[in-house]
Amino acid sequence: MMMLNEATRRFVRLHRTDDVRQLALTGTKEGEVDLPMALQQIQGWQTARTKLPCWAAKEDVIYPPHLNMEQCSSEITAGYKREVVGRLCPKREAMADLTGGAGVDFAALAQDFGKAVYVERDPMLCALMAHNAPVMGLKQVEIRNEDCTEAVGSLQGLDLIFIDPARRDSHGGKVFQLQDCQPNVLLLRDELMKKARVVLLKLSPMLDWHAAVRELGCVREVHIIATGNECKELLLVCGGEQVGDGMLHCVNDGQRLCFPMAEQPNEGLRIVQKVSPGDFLYEPNASVMKAGCFGRLCKRWNIGALGRDSHLFISAERLDDFPGRRFHIKAVSSLNKKDLRRHLDGIGQANVAIRNFPLPAKELKKRLRLRDGGSTYLFATTFQPADSARQERILLITEKA
């Protein structure tokens, strides 16, 4: 195996399920074992086993350092990009990944193209891709150890450009605004648009997608990808007017929902007049929450919000297809001590969440003297009835529906 001698390969196979920290302490008596590289491979395989199972199943893959493995896409999110590109690019002759990195997204996308260019300024990552590409069954791969801002000028005739700007500043701190990432895609935009029919940008899920759409001016689709109800990626599809469907796509594991991109966050929001025991409470999943199209939720599922900023919704009916979690409301309490004592009688354990509420969940749980867990779910929020300036802090005692 390239970069690993036989003794190191044998050590990795023998110990790949062992604790890496313990292995680092105990070391090895085999002088030919490259222990730092062996530990990197063991840690990489252990990460890949859940994050990249298809990679983990291939014996000869060489893994990059832990930071690269932490930052790379998962197999699920890379596969979703491949699905999106398959729809957007009927002709798949040539593509380029301008920020190759660990190569997870590149490997997923490249398999459908006649030619795939991997651009990466780190020579070590380029060497890994040169080894891993044939292991992955990738052919017609061109590897270029260059900065993407230099490489883009010489690229021609591409159907797709994929770019994942680095979200670290010169001091290693995290950034997410377009102008702070490297490369700055706002400066590269016109050049990228000339080089490929479709430009796919992978960005931080912390980024305000409305602002990014305004700043770029060429976004044709937005994709918010969540796994395990945690937002992982924001994808922007850029191109000419003939590209994309003009929709915002919310993906959360098996749940998918689309909204018109042009819709404003609270446009059409309907607020309920009251909330009562027996009602059902709905909490949107992470991708829908990030999308912010709460008025569209009200219209599509005939539900009402507890307030403009609560992001919790109420219906008298149980809606099994709602994109998020569903709860049955057992009681509604004010924060009056007498009310709380009455409604929480017999409840010593609960899952506590806050929405538009002044206390952190941990502090509220402490004040209510509750242990974490159990089958009871408490939501502390601010209720503002429709057509009223009155705001009321309430506690919803619920169980999963």
CSV table of N, CA and C in Angstrom, one decimal, residues 90-223:
chain,number,residue,atom,x,y,z
A,90,PRO,N,-27.5,17.0,-17.2
A,90,PRO,CA,-27.8,15.9,-18.1
A,90,PRO,C,-26.5,15.5,-18.9
A,91,LYS,N,-25.7,16.4,-19.2
A,91,LYS,CA,-24.4,16.1,-19.8
A,91,LYS,C,-23.3,16.2,-18.8
A,92,ARG,N,-22.6,15.0,-18.6
A,92,ARG,CA,-21.6,15.0,-17.6
A,92,ARG,C,-20.3,14.5,-18.2
A,93,GLU,N,-19.7,15.4,-19.0
A,93,GLU,CA,-18.5,15.1,-19.6
A,93,GLU,C,-17.3,15.4,-18.7
A,94,ALA,N,-17.3,16.6,-18.1
A,94,ALA,CA,-16.1,17.0,-17.3
A,94,ALA,C,-16.6,17.9,-16.1
A,95,MET,N,-15.9,17.7,-15.0
A,95,MET,CA,-16.1,18.4,-13.8
A,95,MET,C,-14.8,18.8,-13.1
A,96,ALA,N,-14.9,19.7,-12.2
A,96,ALA,CA,-13.7,20.0,-11.4
A,96,ALA,C,-14.1,20.3,-10.0
A,97,ASP,N,-13.4,19.8,-9.0
A,97,ASP,CA,-13.6,20.1,-7.6
A,97,ASP,C,-12.4,21.0,-7.3
A,98,LEU,N,-12.6,22.3,-7.0
A,98,LEU,CA,-11.6,23.2,-6.8
A,98,LEU,C,-11.0,23.2,-5.4
A,99,THR,N,-11.6,22.5,-4.5
A,99,THR,CA,-11.1,22.5,-3.1
A,99,THR,C,-11.2,21.0,-2.6
A,100,GLY,N,-10.4,20.2,-3.2
A,100,GLY,CA,-10.5,18.7,-3.1
A,100,GLY,C,-10.5,18.1,-1.7
A,101,GLY,N,-9.7,18.6,-0.8
A,101,GLY,CA,-9.7,18.2,0.6
A,101,GLY,C,-9.5,16.7,0.7
A,102,ALA,N,-10.2,16.0,1.6
A,102,ALA,CA,-10.2,14.6,1.8
A,102,ALA,C,-10.7,13.8,0.6
A,103,GLY,N,-11.4,14.5,-0.3
A,103,GLY,CA,-11.9,13.8,-1.5
A,103,GLY,C,-13.2,13.1,-1.5
A,104,VAL,N,-14.0,13.3,-0.4
A,104,VAL,CA,-15.2,12.5,-0.2
A,104,VAL,C,-16.2,13.0,-1.3
A,105,ASP,N,-16.4,14.3,-1.3
A,105,ASP,CA,-17.4,14.9,-2.3
A,105,ASP,C,-16.9,14.6,-3.8
A,106,PHE,N,-15.6,14.8,-3.9
A,106,PHE,CA,-15.0,14.5,-5.3
A,106,PHE,C,-15.2,13.1,-5.7
A,107,ALA,N,-15.0,12.1,-4.8
A,107,ALA,CA,-15.2,10.7,-5.2
A,107,ALA,C,-16.6,10.4,-5.5
A,108,ALA,N,-17.5,11.0,-4.8
A,108,ALA,CA,-19.0,10.8,-5.1
A,108,ALA,C,-19.4,11.4,-6.4
A,109,LEU,N,-18.9,12.6,-6.7
A,109,LEU,CA,-19.3,13.3,-8.0
A,109,LEU,C,-18.6,12.7,-9.2
A,110,ALA,N,-17.3,12.4,-9.0
A,110,ALA,CA,-16.5,12.1,-10.2
A,110,ALA,C,-16.9,10.8,-10.9
A,111,GLN,N,-17.5,9.9,-10.1
A,111,GLN,CA,-17.8,8.6,-10.7
A,111,GLN,C,-18.8,8.7,-11.9
A,112,ASP,N,-19.5,9.8,-12.0
A,112,ASP,CA,-20.5,10.0,-13.1
A,112,ASP,C,-20.0,10.8,-14.2
A,113,PHE,N,-18.8,11.3,-14.2
A,113,PHE,CA,-18.2,12.2,-15.2
A,113,PHE,C,-17.1,11.5,-16.0
A,114,GLY,N,-17.1,11.8,-17.3
A,114,GLY,CA,-16.0,11.3,-18.1
A,114,GLY,C,-14.6,11.7,-17.7
A,115,LYS,N,-14.5,12.9,-17.2
A,115,LYS,CA,-13.2,13.5,-16.7
A,115,LYS,C,-13.5,14.3,-15.5
A,116,ALA,N,-12.6,14.1,-14.5
A,116,ALA,CA,-12.8,14.8,-13.2
A,116,ALA,C,-11.4,15.4,-12.8
A,117,VAL,N,-11.4,16.7,-12.5
A,117,VAL,CA,-10.2,17.4,-12.1
A,117,VAL,C,-10.3,17.6,-10.6
A,118,TYR,N,-9.3,17.2,-9.9
A,118,TYR,CA,-9.2,17.4,-8.4
A,118,TYR,C,-8.1,18.4,-8.2
A,119,VAL,N,-8.5,19.6,-7.6
A,119,VAL,CA,-7.5,20.7,-7.3
A,119,VAL,C,-7.4,20.8,-5.8
A,120,GLU,N,-6.2,20.8,-5.4
A,120,GLU,CA,-5.9,20.9,-3.9
A,120,GLU,C,-4.5,21.5,-3.7
A,121,ARG,N,-4.4,22.5,-2.8
A,121,ARG,CA,-3.1,23.1,-2.6
A,121,ARG,C,-2.2,22.3,-1.6
A,122,ASP,N,-2.7,21.4,-0.9
A,122,ASP,CA,-2.0,20.6,0.1
A,122,ASP,C,-1.4,19.4,-0.7
A,123,PRO,N,-0.1,19.3,-0.8
A,123,PRO,CA,0.5,18.2,-1.6
A,123,PRO,C,0.3,16.8,-1.0
A,124,MET,N,0.2,16.8,0.4
A,124,MET,CA,-0.1,15.5,1.0
A,124,MET,C,-1.5,15.0,0.6
A,125,LEU,N,-2.5,15.8,0.6
A,125,LEU,CA,-3.8,15.4,0.2
A,125,LEU,C,-3.9,15.0,-1.3
A,126,CYS,N,-3.1,15.7,-2.1
A,126,CYS,CA,-3.0,15.3,-3.5
A,126,CYS,C,-2.4,13.9,-3.7
A,127,ALA,N,-1.4,13.6,-2.9
A,127,ALA,CA,-0.8,12.3,-2.9
A,127,ALA,C,-1.8,11.2,-2.5
A,128,LEU,N,-2.6,11.5,-1.5
A,128,LEU,CA,-3.6,10.6,-1.0
A,128,LEU,C,-4.6,10.3,-2.1
A,129,MET,N,-5.1,11.4,-2.8
A,129,MET,CA,-6.1,11.2,-3.8
A,129,MET,C,-5.5,10.4,-5.0
A,130,ALA,N,-4.2,10.6,-5.3
A,130,ALA,CA,-3.6,9.8,-6.4
A,130,ALA,C,-3.6,8.4,-6.0
A,131,HIS,N,-3.5,8.0,-4.8
A,131,HIS,CA,-3.6,6.6,-4.3
A,131,HIS,C,-5.0,6.1,-4.3
A,132,ASN,N,-5.9,6.9,-3.7
A,132,ASN,CA,-7.3,6.5,-3.4
A,132,ASN,C,-8.2,6.4,-4.6
A,133,ALA,N,-7.9,7.3,-5.6
A,133,ALA,CA,-8.8,7.3,-6.8
A,133,ALA,C,-8.9,6.0,-7.5
A,134,PRO,N,-7.8,5.2,-7.8
A,134,PRO,CA,-8.0,3.9,-8.4
A,134,PRO,C,-8.6,2.9,-7.4
A,135,VAL,N,-8.4,3.1,-6.1
A,135,VAL,CA,-9.0,2.2,-5.1
A,135,VAL,C,-10.5,2.4,-5.2
A,136,MET,N,-11.0,3.6,-5.4
A,136,MET,CA,-12.4,3.9,-5.5
A,136,MET,C,-13.0,3.6,-6.9
A,137,GLY,N,-12.1,3.1,-7.8
A,137,GLY,CA,-12.6,2.8,-9.1
A,137,GLY,C,-12.8,4.0,-10.0
A,138,LEU,N,-12.1,5.1,-9.6
A,138,LEU,CA,-12.3,6.4,-10.4
A,138,LEU,C,-11.2,6.4,-11.5
A,139,LYS,N,-11.7,6.7,-12.7
A,139,LYS,CA,-10.8,6.7,-13.9
A,139,LYS,C,-10.9,8.1,-14.5
A,140,GLN,N,-10.0,8.5,-15.4
A,140,GLN,CA,-10.0,9.8,-16.0
A,140,GLN,C,-9.9,10.9,-15.0
A,141,VAL,N,-9.1,10.7,-13.9
A,141,VAL,CA,-8.9,11.7,-12.9
A,141,VAL,C,-7.6,12.5,-13.1
A,142,GLU,N,-7.7,13.8,-13.0
A,142,GLU,CA,-6.5,14.7,-13.1
A,142,GLU,C,-6.3,15.4,-11.8
A,143,ILE,N,-5.2,15.2,-11.2
A,143,ILE,CA,-4.9,15.8,-9.9
A,143,ILE,C,-3.9,17.0,-10.1
A,144,ARG,N,-4.3,18.1,-9.5
A,144,ARG,CA,-3.6,19.3,-9.7
A,144,ARG,C,-3.3,19.9,-8.3
A,145,ASN,N,-2.0,20.0,-8.0
A,145,ASN,CA,-1.6,20.5,-6.7
A,145,ASN,C,-1.4,22.1,-6.9
A,146,GLU,N,-2.5,22.8,-6.8
A,146,GLU,CA,-2.5,24.2,-7.1
A,146,GLU,C,-3.5,24.9,-6.2
A,147,ASP,N,-3.4,26.2,-6.0
A,147,ASP,CA,-4.4,27.0,-5.4
A,147,ASP,C,-5.5,27.1,-6.4
A,148,CYS,N,-6.8,27.0,-6.0
A,148,CYS,CA,-7.9,27.0,-6.9
A,148,CYS,C,-8.0,28.4,-7.7
A,149,THR,N,-7.6,29.5,-7.0
A,149,THR,CA,-7.7,30.8,-7.7
A,149,THR,C,-6.8,30.8,-8.9
A,150,GLU,N,-5.7,30.0,-8.9
A,150,GLU,CA,-4.7,30.0,-10.0
A,150,GLU,C,-5.2,28.9,-11.0
A,151,ALA,N,-5.8,27.8,-10.5
A,151,ALA,CA,-6.2,26.7,-11.4
A,151,ALA,C,-7.4,27.1,-12.3
A,152,VAL,N,-8.3,27.9,-11.7
A,152,VAL,CA,-9.5,28.1,-12.4
A,152,VAL,C,-9.3,28.8,-13.8
A,153,GLY,N,-8.3,29.6,-14.0
A,153,GLY,CA,-8.1,30.3,-15.2
A,153,GLY,C,-7.8,29.3,-16.4
A,154,SER,N,-7.2,28.2,-16.1
A,154,SER,CA,-6.8,27.2,-17.2
A,154,SER,C,-7.9,26.2,-17.4
A,155,LEU,N,-8.9,26.1,-16.7
A,155,LEU,CA,-10.0,25.1,-16.9
A,155,LEU,C,-10.9,25.5,-18.0
A,156,GLN,N,-11.3,24.6,-18.8
A,156,GLN,CA,-12.2,24.8,-19.9
A,156,GLN,C,-13.2,23.7,-20.1
A,157,GLY,N,-14.4,24.1,-20.6
A,157,GLY,CA,-15.4,23.1,-21.0
A,157,GLY,C,-15.9,22.3,-19.9
A,158,LEU,N,-16.3,22.8,-18.8
A,158,LEU,CA,-16.7,22.0,-17.6
A,158,LEU,C,-18.3,22.1,-17.6
A,159,ASP,N,-18.8,20.9,-17.2
A,159,ASP,CA,-20.3,20.9,-16.9
A,159,ASP,C,-20.6,21.3,-15.5
A,160,LEU,N,-19.6,21.0,-14.6
A,160,LEU,CA,-19.8,21.3,-13.2
A,160,LEU,C,-18.5,21.8,-12.5
A,161,ILE,N,-18.6,22.8,-11.7
A,161,ILE,CA,-17.6,23.1,-10.7
A,161,ILE,C,-18.1,23.0,-9.3
A,162,PHE,N,-17.4,22.2,-8.5
A,162,PHE,CA,-17.8,22.1,-7.1
A,162,PHE,C,-16.7,22.8,-6.3
A,163,ILE,N,-17.2,23.6,-5.3
A,163,ILE,CA,-16.2,24.3,-4.4
A,163,ILE,C,-16.7,24.4,-3.0
A,164,ASP,N,-15.8,24.1,-2.1
A,164,ASP,CA,-16.1,24.1,-0.7
A,164,ASP,C,-15.1,25.0,0.0
A,165,PRO,N,-15.4,26.3,0.1
A,165,PRO,CA,-14.4,27.3,0.6
A,165,PRO,C,-14.0,26.9,2.1
A,166,ALA,N,-12.7,27.1,2.4
A,166,ALA,CA,-12.2,26.8,3.8
A,166,ALA,C,-12.8,27.8,4.7
A,167,ARG,N,-13.3,27.3,5.9
A,167,ARG,CA,-14.0,28.2,6.8
A,167,ARG,C,-13.1,28.4,8.1
A,168,ARG,N,-11.8,28.7,7.8
A,168,ARG,CA,-10.9,29.0,8.9
A,168,ARG,C,-10.1,30.3,8.5
A,169,ASP,N,-9.9,31.2,9.4
A,169,ASP,CA,-9.1,32.4,9.1
A,169,ASP,C,-7.6,32.1,9.3
A,170,SER,N,-6.8,33.1,9.1
A,170,SER,CA,-5.3,32.9,9.2
A,170,SER,C,-4.8,32.4,10.6
A,171,HIS,N,-5.7,32.6,11.6
A,171,HIS,CA,-5.3,32.2,13.0
A,171,HIS,C,-6.0,30.9,13.4
A,172,GLY,N,-6.7,30.3,12.4
A,172,GLY,CA,-7.3,29.0,12.7
A,172,GLY,C,-8.7,29.1,13.3
A,173,GLY,N,-9.2,30.4,13.4
A,173,GLY,CA,-10.6,30.6,13.9
A,173,GLY,C,-11.6,30.3,12.9
A,174,LYS,N,-12.8,29.9,13.3
A,174,LYS,CA,-13.9,29.6,12.4
A,174,LYS,C,-14.5,30.8,11.9
A,175,VAL,N,-14.8,30.8,10.6
A,175,VAL,CA,-15.5,31.9,9.9
A,175,VAL,C,-16.6,31.2,9.0
A,176,PHE,N,-17.6,32.0,8.6
A,176,PHE,CA,-18.6,31.4,7.7
A,176,PHE,C,-19.2,32.4,6.7
A,177,GLN,N,-18.9,33.7,6.9
A,177,GLN,CA,-19.4,34.7,5.9
A,177,GLN,C,-18.6,34.4,4.5
A,178,LEU,N,-19.3,34.7,3.4
A,178,LEU,CA,-18.7,34.4,2.1
A,178,LEU,C,-17.4,35.1,1.9
A,179,GLN,N,-17.3,36.4,2.3
A,179,GLN,CA,-16.1,37.2,2.1
A,179,GLN,C,-15.0,36.8,3.0
A,180,ASP,N,-15.2,36.0,4.1
A,180,ASP,CA,-14.2,35.6,5.0
A,180,ASP,C,-13.6,34.3,4.7
A,181,CYS,N,-14.3,33.5,3.9
A,181,CYS,CA,-13.8,32.1,3.6
A,181,CYS,C,-12.8,32.2,2.5
A,182,GLN,N,-12.0,31.1,2.4
A,182,GLN,CA,-11.0,31.0,1.3
A,182,GLN,C,-11.2,29.8,0.4
A,183,PRO,N,-11.4,30.1,-0.9
A,183,PRO,CA,-11.4,31.4,-1.6
A,183,PRO,C,-12.7,32.2,-1.4
A,184,ASN,N,-12.6,33.4,-1.6
A,184,ASN,CA,-13.7,34.3,-1.6
A,184,ASN,C,-14.5,34.1,-2.9
A,185,VAL,N,-15.6,33.4,-2.8
A,185,VAL,CA,-16.4,33.1,-4.0
A,185,VAL,C,-17.1,34.3,-4.6
A,186,LEU,N,-17.2,35.4,-3.8
A,186,LEU,CA,-17.8,36.6,-4.4
A,186,LEU,C,-16.9,37.2,-5.4
A,187,LEU,N,-15.5,37.1,-5.1
A,187,LEU,CA,-14.6,37.6,-6.1
A,187,LEU,C,-14.4,36.7,-7.3
A,188,LEU,N,-14.6,35.4,-7.1
A,188,LEU,CA,-14.4,34.4,-8.1
A,188,LEU,C,-15.7,34.1,-9.0
A,189,ARG,N,-16.8,34.7,-8.5
A,189,ARG,CA,-18.1,34.3,-9.1
A,189,ARG,C,-18.1,34.4,-10.6
A,190,ASP,N,-17.7,35.5,-11.2
A,190,ASP,CA,-17.8,35.7,-12.6
A,190,ASP,C,-17.0,34.7,-13.4
A,191,GLU,N,-15.8,34.5,-12.9
A,191,GLU,CA,-14.9,33.5,-13.5
A,191,GLU,C,-15.4,32.1,-13.4
A,192,LEU,N,-16.0,31.7,-12.3
A,192,LEU,CA,-16.6,30.4,-12.1
A,192,LEU,C,-17.8,30.2,-13.1
A,193,MET,N,-18.6,31.2,-13.2
A,193,MET,CA,-19.8,31.1,-14.1
A,193,MET,C,-19.4,31.0,-15.6
A,194,LYS,N,-18.3,31.5,-16.0
A,194,LYS,CA,-17.8,31.4,-17.3
A,194,LYS,C,-17.3,30.0,-17.6
A,195,LYS,N,-16.8,29.3,-16.6
A,195,LYS,CA,-16.1,28.0,-16.8
A,195,LYS,C,-17.0,26.8,-16.8
A,196,ALA,N,-18.2,26.9,-16.1
A,196,ALA,CA,-19.0,25.8,-16.0
A,196,ALA,C,-20.5,26.1,-16.1
A,197,ARG,N,-21.3,25.2,-16.6
A,197,ARG,CA,-22.7,25.5,-16.7
A,197,ARG,C,-23.4,25.5,-15.3
A,198,VAL,N,-22.9,24.7,-14.4
A,198,VAL,CA,-23.4,24.6,-13.0
A,198,VAL,C,-22.2,24.8,-12.0
A,199,VAL,N,-22.4,25.7,-11.1
A,199,VAL,CA,-21.4,25.8,-10.0
A,199,VAL,C,-22.2,25.5,-8.7
A,200,LEU,N,-21.6,24.5,-8.0
A,200,LEU,CA,-22.2,24.0,-6.7
A,200,LEU,C,-21.3,24.5,-5.6
A,201,LEU,N,-21.9,25.3,-4.7
A,201,LEU,CA,-21.1,25.8,-3.5
A,201,LEU,C,-21.6,25.1,-2.2
A,202,LYS,N,-20.6,24.6,-1.5
A,202,LYS,CA,-20.9,24.0,-0.2
A,202,LYS,C,-20.4,25.0,0.8
A,203,LEU,N,-21.4,25.4,1.7
A,203,LEU,CA,-21.1,26.5,2.6
A,203,LEU,C,-21.5,26.1,4.1
A,204,SER,N,-21.2,27.0,5.0
A,204,SER,CA,-21.5,26.7,6.4
A,204,SER,C,-23.0,26.7,6.7
A,205,PRO,N,-23.5,25.8,7.4
A,205,PRO,CA,-25.0,25.9,7.8
A,205,PRO,C,-25.3,27.1,8.6
A,206,MET,N,-24.3,27.8,9.2
A,206,MET,CA,-24.5,29.0,10.0
A,206,MET,C,-24.8,30.2,9.1
A,207,LEU,N,-24.5,30.1,7.8
A,207,LEU,CA,-24.7,31.2,7.0
A,207,LEU,C,-26.1,31.6,6.7
A,208,ASP,N,-26.5,32.9,6.7
A,208,ASP,CA,-27.8,33.3,6.3
A,208,ASP,C,-28.0,33.1,4.8
A,209,TRP,N,-28.8,32.1,4.5
A,209,TRP,CA,-28.9,31.8,3.1
A,209,TRP,C,-29.6,32.9,2.3
A,210,HIS,N,-30.5,33.7,2.9
A,210,HIS,CA,-31.1,34.8,2.2
A,210,HIS,C,-30.1,35.8,1.8
A,211,ALA,N,-29.1,36.1,2.7
A,211,ALA,CA,-28.1,37.1,2.4
A,211,ALA,C,-27.2,36.6,1.3
A,212,ALA,N,-26.8,35.3,1.4
A,212,ALA,CA,-25.9,34.7,0.4
A,212,ALA,C,-26.5,34.7,-1.0
A,213,VAL,N,-27.8,34.5,-1.1
A,213,VAL,CA,-28.5,34.5,-2.4
A,213,VAL,C,-28.5,36.0,-2.9
A,214,ARG,N,-28.7,37.0,-2.1
A,214,ARG,CA,-28.6,38.4,-2.5
A,214,ARG,C,-27.2,38.7,-3.0
A,215,GLU,N,-26.2,38.3,-2.2
A,215,GLU,CA,-24.8,38.7,-2.5
A,215,GLU,C,-24.3,38.1,-3.8
A,216,LEU,N,-24.7,36.8,-4.0
A,216,LEU,CA,-24.2,36.1,-5.2
A,216,LEU,C,-25.0,36.5,-6.5
A,217,GLY,N,-26.3,36.7,-6.4
A,217,GLY,CA,-27.1,37.1,-7.5
A,217,GLY,C,-27.2,36.1,-8.6
A,218,CYS,N,-26.8,34.9,-8.5
A,218,CYS,CA,-26.9,33.9,-9.5
A,218,CYS,C,-27.3,32.5,-9.0
A,219,VAL,N,-27.9,32.5,-7.8
A,219,VAL,CA,-28.3,31.3,-7.1
A,219,VAL,C,-29.7,30.8,-7.7
A,220,ARG,N,-29.7,29.6,-8.1
A,220,ARG,CA,-30.9,29.0,-8.8
A,220,ARG,C,-31.6,28.0,-7.9
A,221,GLU,N,-30.9,27.4,-6.9
A,221,GLU,CA,-31.5,26.5,-5.9
A,221,GLU,C,-30.7,26.6,-4.6
A,222,VAL,N,-31.4,26.4,-3.5
A,222,VAL,CA,-30.8,26.3,-2.2
A,222,VAL,C,-31.1,25.0,-1.6
A,223,HIS,N,-30.1,24.3,-1.0
A,223,HIS,CA,-30.4,23.0,-0.3
A,223,HIS,C,-29.8,23.1,1.1
